[in-house]
Amino acid sequence: MKLTNRLQAIAELIDKDVVVGDIGSDHGYLMAYLIEKNIIKKGIASDINEGPVRNCEETVKSHGFTDQIDVRLGGGLLPYKKNEIHTAVIAGMGGQLIRDIILESKVAKTVDTFILQPMTGQDVLRRWLVENNYNIIKEVIANEQDRYYEILVVKHGKQDKTMSDWMIDIDMDDDLIYEIGFKMMMSDDYKGFIDKKIKKYEVIKSNIEKHSKVSDKLDQVKHNLDKLYEVKKCIQI
Ligand SMILES: C[S@@+](CC[C@H](N)C(=O)[O-])C[C@H]1O[C@@H](n2cnc3c(N)ncnc32)[C@H](O)[C@@H]1O
């Protein structure tokens, strides 16, 4: 079974021999891959919608994995018992929804490791994690065509605020740190991610310069751009 780059990057972050819950599993490809490659001993896939649950059951049956993968219907971490899973994967959803799934659940307290892949609101999710006694220990970027997906490995405990070694001397505002992450693994995909952020801020800068005279906003955008160019310089070394 071949996964997309995004799901492959998630699979590579999962420890061997753990019990994994895949919240919002949809098709269930990640679980099937983890069992097929003998990476985990048991998986529980769950989804809030019946269609995805049926698709997942089909994937599990067609691969002959019904003994190793349970498929459950339900929202967030509701279909799980306390201490039932070591690792929770919550991928392909908005950052705010991922935050709500974690904060509304008592089961979350008994999960050892979270692998989170927010599609939007990455900054909101990072800030909430840091402010709520979660520790982002590692972040990676996965690239598919023009999209750069941010994947966070998170444990319980106070955030270790030290940035990745290669960006330690850059003095960034919290807002920018929460936007680009601070435990990022260096990779070509990360370089592409930073280039894309620079392009985004260059467009915002030129739009403000063309259409408005709001200098506070322009100053902030220019400041962020300076910092992103500093990050880019660090990456190239
Ligand atoms: C875009 S798919 C992502 C599927 C897979 N996790 C991935 O990353 O490829 C999002 C899935 O999450 C499910 N979903 C949305 N909200 C959910 C919630 N609160 N709890 C569980 N599943 C949810 C949807 O039904 C859908 O199947």
mmCIF file of C-alpha atoms and ligand atoms in Angstrom:
data_model
loop_
_atom_site.group_PDB
_atom_site.id
_atom_site.type_symbol
_atom_site.label_atom_id
_atom_site.label_comp_id
_atom_site.label_asym_id
_atom_site.label_seq_id
_atom_site.Cartn_x
_atom_site.Cartn_y
_atom_site.Cartn_z
ATOM 1 C CA MET A 1 0.000 0.000 0.000
ATOM 2 C CA LYS A 2 1.374 3.412 -0.975
ATOM 3 C CA LEU A 3 0.414 6.491 1.025
ATOM 4 C CA THR A 4 0.405 10.130 -0.062
ATOM 5 C CA ASN A 5 3.428 12.177 1.121
ATOM 6 C CA ARG A 6 1.305 13.712 3.889
ATOM 7 C CA LEU A 7 0.071 10.408 5.306
ATOM 8 C CA GLN A 8 3.533 8.849 4.831
ATOM 9 C CA ALA A 9 5.096 11.653 6.901
ATOM 10 C CA ILE A 10 2.500 11.028 9.629
ATOM 11 C CA ALA A 11 3.165 7.271 9.550
ATOM 12 C CA GLU A 12 6.900 7.887 10.002
ATOM 13 C CA LEU A 13 6.260 9.781 13.242
ATOM 14 C CA ILE A 14 4.445 6.896 14.922
ATOM 15 C CA ASP A 15 6.379 4.805 17.438
ATOM 16 C CA LYS A 16 6.657 1.082 16.897
ATOM 17 C CA ASP A 17 4.348 -1.368 18.692
ATOM 18 C CA VAL A 18 1.960 1.191 20.150
ATOM 19 C CA VAL A 19 -1.846 1.187 20.037
ATOM 20 C CA VAL A 20 -2.969 4.036 17.783
ATOM 21 C CA GLY A 21 -6.297 5.832 17.492
ATOM 22 C CA ASP A 22 -6.993 7.544 14.179
ATOM 23 C CA ILE A 23 -9.656 10.181 14.874
ATOM 24 C CA GLY A 24 -11.445 11.138 11.662
ATOM 25 C CA SER A 25 -9.936 8.147 9.869
ATOM 26 C CA ASP A 26 -12.119 8.499 6.737
ATOM 27 C CA HIS A 27 -10.862 5.789 4.310
ATOM 28 C CA GLY A 28 -8.626 4.190 6.977
ATOM 29 C CA TYR A 29 -5.531 4.037 4.738
ATOM 30 C CA LEU A 30 -3.169 5.194 7.492
ATOM 31 C CA MET A 31 -4.258 2.407 9.840
ATOM 32 C CA ALA A 32 -4.093 -0.228 7.114
ATOM 33 C CA TYR A 33 -0.550 0.908 6.216
ATOM 34 C CA LEU A 34 0.617 0.858 9.858
ATOM 35 C CA ILE A 35 -0.624 -2.711 10.290
ATOM 36 C CA GLU A 36 0.581 -3.893 6.876
ATOM 37 C CA LYS A 37 4.118 -2.638 7.607
ATOM 38 C CA ASN A 38 4.035 -4.155 11.107
ATOM 39 C CA ILE A 39 4.655 -0.759 12.686
ATOM 40 C CA ILE A 40 1.866 -0.927 15.279
ATOM 41 C CA LYS A 41 0.238 -3.844 17.046
ATOM 42 C CA LYS A 42 -3.330 -2.534 17.087
ATOM 43 C CA GLY A 43 -5.292 0.332 15.628
ATOM 44 C CA ILE A 44 -8.644 1.896 16.367
ATOM 45 C CA ALA A 45 -10.101 4.000 13.571
ATOM 46 C CA SER A 46 -13.041 6.281 14.240
ATOM 47 C CA ASP A 47 -15.072 8.849 12.370
ATOM 48 C CA ILE A 48 -18.054 11.058 13.151
ATOM 49 C CA ASN A 49 -19.778 10.214 9.852
ATOM 50 C CA GLU A 50 -21.258 6.897 8.747
ATOM 51 C CA GLY A 51 -19.976 7.056 5.140
ATOM 52 C CA PRO A 52 -16.299 7.254 6.153
ATOM 53 C CA VAL A 53 -16.833 4.513 8.774
ATOM 54 C CA ARG A 54 -18.230 2.241 6.049
ATOM 55 C CA ASN A 55 -15.297 3.089 3.737
ATOM 56 C CA CYS A 56 -12.872 2.325 6.532
ATOM 57 C CA GLU A 57 -14.581 -0.999 7.311
ATOM 58 C CA GLU A 58 -14.229 -1.856 3.615
ATOM 59 C CA THR A 59 -10.490 -1.035 3.641
ATOM 60 C CA VAL A 60 -9.969 -3.105 6.804
ATOM 61 C CA LYS A 61 -11.932 -6.107 5.433
ATOM 62 C CA SER A 62 -10.323 -6.065 2.009
ATOM 63 C CA HIS A 63 -6.849 -6.156 3.600
ATOM 64 C CA GLY A 64 -7.828 -8.891 6.081
ATOM 65 C CA PHE A 65 -7.048 -6.707 9.100
ATOM 66 C CA THR A 66 -10.304 -7.107 11.066
ATOM 67 C CA ASP A 67 -8.436 -8.627 14.053
ATOM 68 C CA GLN A 68 -5.953 -5.752 14.251
ATOM 69 C CA ILE A 69 -8.105 -2.693 13.453
ATOM 70 C CA ASP A 70 -11.369 -1.772 15.223
ATOM 71 C CA VAL A 71 -13.597 0.672 13.391
ATOM 72 C CA ARG A 72 -15.920 2.872 15.461
ATOM 73 C CA LEU A 73 -18.529 5.552 14.790
ATOM 74 C CA GLY A 74 -18.344 8.726 16.885
ATOM 75 C CA GLY A 75 -17.028 12.269 17.221
ATOM 76 C CA GLY A 76 -13.577 13.193 18.522
ATOM 77 C CA LEU A 77 -12.242 10.995 21.304
ATOM 78 C CA LEU A 78 -15.730 9.875 22.424
ATOM 79 C CA PRO A 79 -15.407 6.387 20.888
ATOM 80 C CA TYR A 80 -12.280 5.705 23.009
ATOM 81 C CA LYS A 81 -11.861 4.562 26.615
ATOM 82 C CA LYS A 82 -9.293 6.032 28.995
ATOM 83 C CA ASN A 83 -5.838 4.446 28.607
ATOM 84 C CA GLU A 84 -6.966 2.556 25.500
ATOM 85 C CA ILE A 85 -4.580 4.255 23.041
ATOM 86 C CA HIS A 86 -0.973 5.444 23.403
ATOM 87 C CA THR A 87 -0.997 7.628 20.303
ATOM 88 C CA ALA A 88 -3.819 9.699 18.829
ATOM 89 C CA VAL A 89 -3.616 10.847 15.219
ATOM 90 C CA ILE A 90 -5.912 13.775 14.378
ATOM 91 C CA ALA A 91 -5.210 14.743 10.782
ATOM 92 C CA GLY A 92 -6.842 16.548 7.906
ATOM 93 C CA MET A 93 -9.101 18.799 10.009
ATOM 94 C CA GLY A 94 -9.034 22.471 11.001
ATOM 95 C CA GLY A 95 -6.788 23.500 13.901
ATOM 96 C CA GLN A 96 -9.740 24.817 15.915
ATOM 97 C CA LEU A 97 -11.589 21.503 15.587
ATOM 98 C CA ILE A 98 -8.461 19.576 16.628
ATOM 99 C CA ARG A 99 -8.146 21.878 19.670
ATOM 100 C CA ASP A 100 -11.820 21.308 20.591
ATOM 101 C CA ILE A 101 -11.483 17.524 20.240
ATOM 102 C CA ILE A 102 -8.558 17.525 22.689
ATOM 103 C CA LEU A 103 -9.983 20.026 25.159
ATOM 104 C CA GLU A 104 -13.428 18.408 25.371
ATOM 105 C CA SER A 105 -12.079 14.952 26.167
ATOM 106 C CA LYS A 106 -11.045 13.296 29.430
ATOM 107 C CA VAL A 107 -9.489 10.497 27.375
ATOM 108 C CA ALA A 108 -6.956 13.021 26.001
ATOM 109 C CA LYS A 109 -5.294 13.122 29.437
ATOM 110 C CA THR A 110 -4.428 9.429 29.116
ATOM 111 C CA VAL A 111 -3.004 9.678 25.595
ATOM 112 C CA ASP A 112 0.796 9.676 25.570
ATOM 113 C CA THR A 113 1.478 11.219 22.148
ATOM 114 C CA PHE A 114 -0.619 13.226 19.705
ATOM 115 C CA ILE A 115 0.216 13.473 16.013
ATOM 116 C CA LEU A 116 -1.693 16.517 14.779
ATOM 117 C CA GLN A 117 -1.998 17.709 11.197
ATOM 118 C CA PRO A 118 -4.148 20.830 11.028
ATOM 119 C CA MET A 119 -5.254 22.015 7.571
ATOM 120 C CA THR A 120 -5.954 25.546 8.808
ATOM 121 C CA GLY A 121 -5.573 27.533 12.042
ATOM 122 C CA GLN A 122 -2.125 26.080 12.742
ATOM 123 C CA ASP A 123 -1.178 29.182 14.759
ATOM 124 C CA VAL A 124 -4.343 28.971 16.867
ATOM 125 C CA LEU A 125 -3.671 25.319 17.629
ATOM 126 C CA ARG A 126 0.022 25.882 18.524
ATOM 127 C CA ARG A 127 -0.834 28.771 20.843
ATOM 128 C CA TRP A 128 -3.575 26.796 22.583
ATOM 129 C CA LEU A 129 -1.302 23.785 23.064
ATOM 130 C CA VAL A 130 1.505 25.878 24.529
ATOM 131 C CA GLU A 131 -0.874 27.759 26.840
ATOM 132 C CA ASN A 132 -2.568 24.557 28.031
ATOM 133 C CA ASN A 133 0.337 22.458 29.207
ATOM 134 C CA TYR A 134 1.068 20.611 25.998
ATOM 135 C CA ASN A 135 4.612 20.285 24.713
ATOM 136 C CA ILE A 136 5.233 20.372 20.962
ATOM 137 C CA ILE A 137 8.344 18.220 20.706
ATOM 138 C CA LYS A 138 8.810 17.962 16.964
ATOM 139 C CA GLU A 139 7.315 19.370 13.767
ATOM 140 C CA VAL A 140 7.701 18.312 10.154
ATOM 141 C CA ILE A 141 6.457 19.574 6.812
ATOM 142 C CA ALA A 142 5.090 17.298 4.108
ATOM 143 C CA ASN A 143 4.745 18.610 0.581
ATOM 144 C CA GLU A 144 2.234 17.602 -2.075
ATOM 145 C CA GLN A 145 2.307 19.735 -5.228
ATOM 146 C CA ASP A 146 1.881 23.315 -4.045
ATOM 147 C CA ARG A 147 0.642 22.460 -0.547
ATOM 148 C CA TYR A 148 2.782 22.288 2.557
ATOM 149 C CA TYR A 149 1.252 20.320 5.425
ATOM 150 C CA GLU A 150 2.380 20.988 9.003
ATOM 151 C CA ILE A 151 2.560 17.952 11.297
ATOM 152 C CA LEU A 152 3.071 18.333 15.053
ATOM 153 C CA VAL A 153 4.190 15.695 17.550
ATOM 154 C CA VAL A 154 2.796 16.694 20.935
ATOM 155 C CA LYS A 155 3.089 15.343 24.474
ATOM 156 C CA HIS A 156 1.745 16.486 27.830
ATOM 157 C CA GLY A 157 3.792 18.945 29.871
ATOM 158 C CA LYS A 158 5.192 22.431 29.862
ATOM 159 C CA GLN A 159 6.367 23.634 26.459
ATOM 160 C CA ASP A 160 10.111 23.480 26.015
ATOM 161 C CA LYS A 161 10.392 26.894 24.362
ATOM 162 C CA THR A 162 13.844 26.340 22.925
ATOM 163 C CA MET A 163 13.623 26.705 19.183
ATOM 164 C CA SER A 164 15.149 24.230 16.748
ATOM 165 C CA ASP A 165 18.977 24.659 16.918
ATOM 166 C CA TRP A 166 19.308 26.259 13.517
ATOM 167 C CA MET A 167 16.913 29.145 14.284
ATOM 168 C CA ILE A 168 17.842 29.757 17.894
ATOM 169 C CA ASP A 169 19.315 33.246 17.392
ATOM 170 C CA ILE A 170 16.313 34.677 15.575
ATOM 171 C CA ASP A 171 14.263 36.881 17.831
ATOM 172 C CA MET A 172 10.706 36.412 16.562
ATOM 173 C CA ASP A 173 7.347 37.602 17.907
ATOM 174 C CA ASP A 174 5.134 34.885 19.368
ATOM 175 C CA ASP A 175 2.579 35.369 16.569
ATOM 176 C CA LEU A 176 5.133 34.508 13.896
ATOM 177 C CA ILE A 177 6.539 31.613 15.925
ATOM 178 C CA TYR A 178 3.044 30.183 16.259
ATOM 179 C CA GLU A 179 2.580 30.603 12.515
ATOM 180 C CA ILE A 180 5.756 28.843 11.372
ATOM 181 C CA GLY A 181 6.415 26.513 14.293
ATOM 182 C CA PHE A 182 9.454 26.265 16.506
ATOM 183 C CA LYS A 183 10.415 22.596 16.607
ATOM 184 C CA MET A 184 10.664 22.200 12.872
ATOM 185 C CA MET A 185 12.915 19.524 11.390
ATOM 186 C CA MET A 186 15.110 20.916 8.630
ATOM 187 C CA SER A 187 14.193 19.542 5.204
ATOM 188 C CA ASP A 188 13.712 20.624 1.596
ATOM 189 C CA ASP A 189 9.971 20.662 2.292
ATOM 190 C CA TYR A 190 10.546 23.078 5.170
ATOM 191 C CA LYS A 191 12.527 25.337 2.831
ATOM 192 C CA GLY A 192 9.590 25.303 0.395
ATOM 193 C CA PHE A 193 7.202 26.090 3.252
ATOM 194 C CA ILE A 194 9.253 29.156 4.281
ATOM 195 C CA ASP A 195 9.525 30.333 0.651
ATOM 196 C CA LYS A 196 5.745 30.103 0.382
ATOM 197 C CA LYS A 197 5.288 32.133 3.591
ATOM 198 C CA ILE A 198 7.666 34.783 2.212
ATOM 199 C CA LYS A 199 5.635 34.962 -1.007
ATOM 200 C CA LYS A 200 2.438 35.333 1.040
ATOM 201 C CA TYR A 201 3.865 38.219 3.084
ATOM 202 C CA GLU A 202 5.326 39.899 -0.044
ATOM 203 C CA VAL A 203 1.826 39.879 -1.592
ATOM 204 C CA ILE A 204 0.268 41.289 1.596
ATOM 205 C CA LYS A 205 2.970 43.980 1.747
ATOM 206 C CA SER A 206 2.450 45.101 -1.835
ATOM 207 C CA ASN A 207 -1.354 45.096 -1.404
ATOM 208 C CA ILE A 208 -1.114 47.304 1.671
ATOM 209 C CA GLU A 209 1.328 49.623 -0.090
ATOM 210 C CA LYS A 210 -0.997 49.896 -3.098
ATOM 211 C CA HIS A 211 -4.363 50.218 -1.391
ATOM 212 C CA SER A 212 -3.975 51.571 2.092
ATOM 213 C CA LYS A 213 -1.937 53.822 4.275
ATOM 214 C CA VAL A 214 -2.330 51.775 7.460
ATOM 215 C CA SER A 215 1.266 51.969 8.584
ATOM 216 C CA ASP A 216 0.976 49.799 11.756
ATOM 217 C CA LYS A 217 -0.098 46.822 9.688
ATOM 218 C CA LEU A 218 2.573 47.536 7.077
ATOM 219 C CA ASP A 219 5.272 47.758 9.763
ATOM 220 C CA GLN A 220 4.202 44.404 11.203
ATOM 221 C CA VAL A 221 4.210 42.754 7.779
ATOM 222 C CA LYS A 222 7.661 44.165 6.990
ATOM 223 C CA HIS A 223 8.951 42.985 10.362
ATOM 224 C CA ASN A 224 7.629 39.457 9.730
ATOM 225 C CA LEU A 225 9.194 39.489 6.277
ATOM 226 C CA ASP A 226 12.594 40.482 7.710
ATOM 227 C CA LYS A 227 12.362 37.597 10.180
ATOM 228 C CA LEU A 228 11.316 35.125 7.487
ATOM 229 C CA TYR A 229 14.291 36.176 5.349
ATOM 230 C CA GLU A 230 16.515 35.565 8.400
ATOM 231 C CA VAL A 231 14.998 32.079 8.760
ATOM 232 C CA LYS A 232 15.632 31.473 5.055
ATOM 233 C CA LYS A 233 19.274 32.487 5.490
ATOM 234 C CA CYS A 234 19.664 30.006 8.374
ATOM 235 C CA ILE A 235 18.148 27.250 6.274
ATOM 236 C CA GLN A 236 20.594 27.806 3.422
ATOM 237 C CA ILE A 237 23.688 27.303 5.575
HETATM 238 C C1 LIG B 1 -10.481 15.401 5.331
HETATM 239 S S1 LIG B 1 -10.835 13.933 6.168
HETATM 240 C C2 LIG B 1 -9.230 13.465 6.750
HETATM 241 C C3 LIG B 1 -9.082 11.977 6.754
HETATM 242 C C4 LIG B 1 -7.760 11.466 7.303
HETATM 243 N N1 LIG B 1 -7.634 11.745 8.719
HETATM 244 C C5 LIG B 1 -6.604 12.074 6.553
HETATM 245 O O1 LIG B 1 -5.872 12.870 7.142
HETATM 246 O O2 LIG B 1 -6.431 11.745 5.371
HETATM 247 C C6 LIG B 1 -11.629 14.453 7.638
HETATM 248 C C7 LIG B 1 -12.433 13.340 8.304
HETATM 249 O O3 LIG B 1 -12.710 13.725 9.622
HETATM 250 C C8 LIG B 1 -14.041 13.374 9.929
HETATM 251 N N2 LIG B 1 -14.458 14.256 11.045
HETATM 252 C C9 LIG B 1 -14.801 15.555 10.994
HETATM 253 N N3 LIG B 1 -15.072 16.020 12.231
HETATM 254 C C10 LIG B 1 -14.850 14.987 13.088
HETATM 255 C C11 LIG B 1 -14.942 14.830 14.494
HETATM 256 N N4 LIG B 1 -15.314 15.833 15.280
HETATM 257 N N5 LIG B 1 -14.651 13.629 15.029
HETATM 258 C C12 LIG B 1 -14.280 12.596 14.227
HETATM 259 N N6 LIG B 1 -14.193 12.680 12.905
HETATM 260 C C13 LIG B 1 -14.458 13.857 12.326
HETATM 261 C C14 LIG B 1 -14.793 13.543 8.632
HETATM 262 O O4 LIG B 1 -15.981 12.778 8.605
HETATM 263 C C15 LIG B 1 -13.755 13.066 7.609
HETATM 264 O O5 LIG B 1 -13.887 11.694 7.341
#
